[in-house]
Amino acid sequence: NDVINPKTLADEFPSGHFKKDEGKVLFPEDNIFSEKDLEDLDGQLKAFRSAREGLANQTFYGEEHTMAYMDIEKEWPLLSNQTQEEILEVMENSNTMASPEPENWLVYDLNFNVTNLILASFKHNAEAPIMFTQWMPQLEVYERYASQRAKNFEWTWDDVEQADMDELKRYYKGIGYDHIPTKNPGETGVITLDTSPMDDEEREM
C-alpha cells in the first residue's frame, strides 16, 4: 500500500489524478477508500492543519497562557494605562518582589485571579501553601482587588473550600510544572504560631 502524506493532502485533497512520478499522492489502485481509511485520513488532516496553523501563528502557544513565550515588549503597550501604573507601583514600592524579572511575573499574573490562587494554594496544602512573593502586593495595589482590601483580606475556610483548583493548575502549567508542587512547612515562608504551653526552661528564657 502507498503511504498517504497528509502534508500534501492538506492543500490538494480530494483528487484521484496524481501520479507517482510527479511526487504526488497515490490513492488505492481501485480508487476506493474504506470507511476506516477515510476516518484515519480525516484525523491526519485535522492534526496537520492544526500544527501548520500553530507554526504559522507566532503568537500561538497552546490553549493556556505560557510564561516562557511572553514578550514583555509586545505585551506592555497592550495594557491599559491604569494597569501599567499599578504594575509600576508594585515594582517600585513592594519589598517582597524577590523575582529577577518582576514585570514578567506581574504581566503573567494578569491572566489569573490572584485571590483565588492564594485560596487554592491553601486548599492544595493548608499546612504549607506556596505563596509567590508578588501575589500579596498585587492585592494591596490593584483596583481589581479593592473588594479584598475592603474586607482586610479576611478569608474563611469556606472561601478556601470554594477555590478553583483548575486555575491553580493552569498557573503552574504556564510556568512549566506538570502538577501543583507540594512543600513541607519548613520550606515555605508561611509563619505558624506555636500555641503549645511553654516548659520551665522556655519561661526562664
C-alpha positions as semicolon CSV with decimal commas, in nm:
position;residue;x (nm);y (nm);z (nm)
1;N;0,000;0,000;0,000
2;D;0,120;0,351;-0,081
3;V;0,162;0,591;0,210
4;I;-0,075;0,887;0,214
5;N;0,111;1,204;0,301
6;P;-0,125;1,434;0,495
7;K;0,100;1,733;0,431
8;T;0,034;1,708;0,060
9;L;-0,329;1,621;0,102
10;A;-0,387;1,917;0,332
11;D;-0,387;2,150;0,032
12;E;-0,488;1,923;-0,256
13;F;-0,733;1,662;-0,124
14;P;-0,962;1,540;-0,274
15;S;-0,834;1,436;-0,613
16;G;-0,759;1,097;-0,763
17;H;-0,547;1,206;-1,055
18;F;-0,200;1,248;-0,905
19;K;0,080;1,043;-1,047
20;K;0,355;0,872;-0,854
21;D;0,635;1,005;-1,074
22;E;0,517;1,360;-1,002
23;G;0,576;1,312;-0,633
24;K;0,208;1,336;-0,561
25;V;-0,020;1,121;-0,351
26;L;-0,148;0,791;-0,482
27;F;-0,493;0,671;-0,393
28;P;-0,567;0,300;-0,366
29;E;-0,547;0,122;-0,700
30;D;-0,922;0,077;-0,715
31;N;-0,975;0,442;-0,615
32;I;-1,197;0,328;-0,328
33;F;-1,132;0,422;0,033
34;S;-1,274;0,213;0,313
35;E;-1,460;0,385;0,595
36;K;-1,160;0,333;0,822
37;D;-0,930;0,484;0,558
38;L;-1,144;0,796;0,550
39;E;-1,159;0,824;0,929
40;D;-0,782;0,787;0,958
41;L;-0,724;1,035;0,680
42;D;-0,961;1,289;0,834
43;G;-0,776;1,263;1,165
44;Q;-0,439;1,310;0,999
45;L;-0,563;1,611;0,807
46;K;-0,703;1,779;1,117
47;A;-0,384;1,718;1,311
48;F;-0,168;1,851;1,030
49;R;-0,378;2,161;0,975
50;S;-0,375;2,236;1,346
51;A;0,004;2,202;1,361
52;R;0,051;2,414;1,049
53;E;-0,171;2,692;1,186
54;G;0,019;2,685;1,511
55;L;0,355;2,722;1,339
56;A;0,227;2,997;1,110
57;N;0,091;3,199;1,402
58;Q;0,383;3,328;1,607
59;T;0,152;3,418;1,895
60;F;0,010;3,067;1,927
61;Y;0,140;2,870;2,223
62;G;-0,146;2,637;2,302
63;E;-0,473;2,693;2,481
64;E;-0,320;2,808;2,808
65;H;-0,114;3,115;2,880
66;T;0,255;3,020;2,891
67;M;0,509;3,244;3,059
68;A;0,806;3,110;2,862
69;Y;0,669;3,261;2,541
70;M;0,574;3,600;2,677
71;D;0,723;3,905;2,507
72;I;0,701;4,188;2,758
73;E;0,796;4,449;2,496
74;K;0,498;4,348;2,284
75;E;0,252;4,292;2,567
76;W;0,326;4,605;2,770
77;P;0,180;4,857;2,518
78;L;-0,139;4,649;2,505
79;L;-0,208;4,705;2,875
80;S;-0,429;4,991;2,990
81;N;-0,263;5,297;3,143
82;Q;-0,412;5,206;3,480
83;T;-0,273;4,854;3,468
84;Q;0,071;4,981;3,371
85;E;0,066;5,230;3,659
86;E;-0,042;4,960;3,905
87;I;0,236;4,727;3,795
88;L;0,495;5,003;3,824
89;E;0,368;5,093;4,172
90;V;0,401;4,732;4,286
91;M;0,754;4,709;4,145
92;E;0,864;5,040;4,299
93;N;0,709;5,013;4,643
94;S;0,699;4,645;4,730
95;N;0,981;4,499;4,936
96;T;0,864;4,146;4,871
97;M;0,928;4,129;4,498
98;A;1,209;3,874;4,500
99;S;1,180;3,753;4,141
100;P;1,457;3,858;3,898
101;E;1,211;3,977;3,631
102;P;0,912;4,107;3,828
103;E;0,747;4,271;3,529
104;N;0,717;3,933;3,356
105;W;0,554;3,775;3,660
106;L;0,316;4,065;3,709
107;V;0,203;4,063;3,347
108;Y;0,166;3,684;3,358
109;D;-0,046;3,710;3,672
110;L;-0,292;3,940;3,495
111;N;-0,439;3,630;3,335
112;F;-0,542;3,492;3,674
113;N;-0,742;3,579;3,983
114;V;-0,467;3,614;4,243
115;T;-0,716;3,591;4,530
116;N;-0,822;3,251;4,402
117;L;-0,460;3,144;4,354
118;I;-0,392;3,214;4,721
119;L;-0,704;3,036;4,842
120;A;-0,640;2,741;4,610
121;S;-0,284;2,716;4,744
122;F;-0,424;2,672;5,094
123;K;-0,677;2,422;4,963
124;H;-0,396;2,224;4,799
125;N;-0,179;2,218;5,112
126;A;-0,315;2,402;5,415
127;E;-0,006;2,329;5,626
128;A;0,244;2,461;5,373
129;P;0,081;2,668;5,097
130;I;0,323;2,801;4,839
131;M;0,283;3,179;4,822
132;F;0,453;3,367;4,539
133;T;0,609;3,691;4,660
134;Q;0,432;3,906;4,401
135;W;0,080;3,792;4,492
136;M;0,002;3,997;4,803
137;P;0,148;4,323;4,664
138;Q;-0,099;4,297;4,378
139;L;-0,390;4,259;4,619
140;E;-0,268;4,566;4,806
141;V;-0,247;4,787;4,494
142;Y;-0,464;4,673;4,204
143;E;-0,810;4,820;4,169
144;R;-0,946;4,481;4,067
145;Y;-0,880;4,358;4,421
146;A;-1,038;4,653;4,604
147;S;-1,308;4,428;4,748
148;Q;-1,042;4,209;4,910
149;R;-0,878;4,512;5,069
150;A;-1,217;4,628;5,195
151;K;-1,256;4,302;5,386
152;N;-0,894;4,330;5,509
153;F;-0,806;4,002;5,338
154;E;-1,004;3,813;5,597
155;W;-1,081;3,486;5,426
156;T;-1,253;3,186;5,577
157;W;-1,205;2,815;5,533
158;D;-1,532;2,818;5,341
159;D;-1,362;3,053;5,093
160;V;-1,075;2,808;5,070
161;E;-1,307;2,516;5,002
162;Q;-1,471;2,707;4,717
163;A;-1,139;2,792;4,549
164;D;-1,096;2,689;4,185
165;M;-0,814;2,435;4,177
166;D;-0,815;2,420;3,797
167;E;-0,697;2,780;3,781
168;L;-0,403;2,700;4,010
169;K;-0,317;2,403;3,788
170;R;-0,323;2,628;3,481
171;Y;-0,099;2,877;3,661
172;Y;0,167;2,618;3,735
173;K;0,135;2,461;3,391
174;G;0,208;2,800;3,237
175;I;0,538;2,822;3,427
176;G;0,649;2,471;3,340
177;Y;0,500;2,239;3,601
178;D;0,306;1,925;3,514
179;H;0,133;1,936;3,851
180;I;0,095;2,162;4,153
181;P;0,411;2,125;4,364
182;T;0,399;2,049;4,735
183;K;0,644;2,162;5,002
184;N;0,697;2,085;5,367
185;P;0,603;2,354;5,622
186;G;0,966;2,448;5,684
187;E;1,026;2,511;5,313
188;T;0,772;2,791;5,275
189;G;0,766;3,146;5,405
190;V;0,445;3,090;5,598
191;I;0,487;3,157;5,970
192;T;0,285;2,948;6,214
193;L;0,211;3,031;6,576
194;D;0,308;2,769;6,831
195;T;0,029;2,768;7,090
196;S;0,164;2,479;7,297
197;P;0,237;2,560;7,665
198;M;0,594;2,666;7,747
199;D;0,807;2,446;7,967
200;D;1,011;2,580;8,262
201;E;1,325;2,636;8,053
202;E;1,135;2,836;7,791
203;R;0,977;3,053;8,062
204;E;1,319;3,134;8,208
205;M;1,445;3,239;7,866
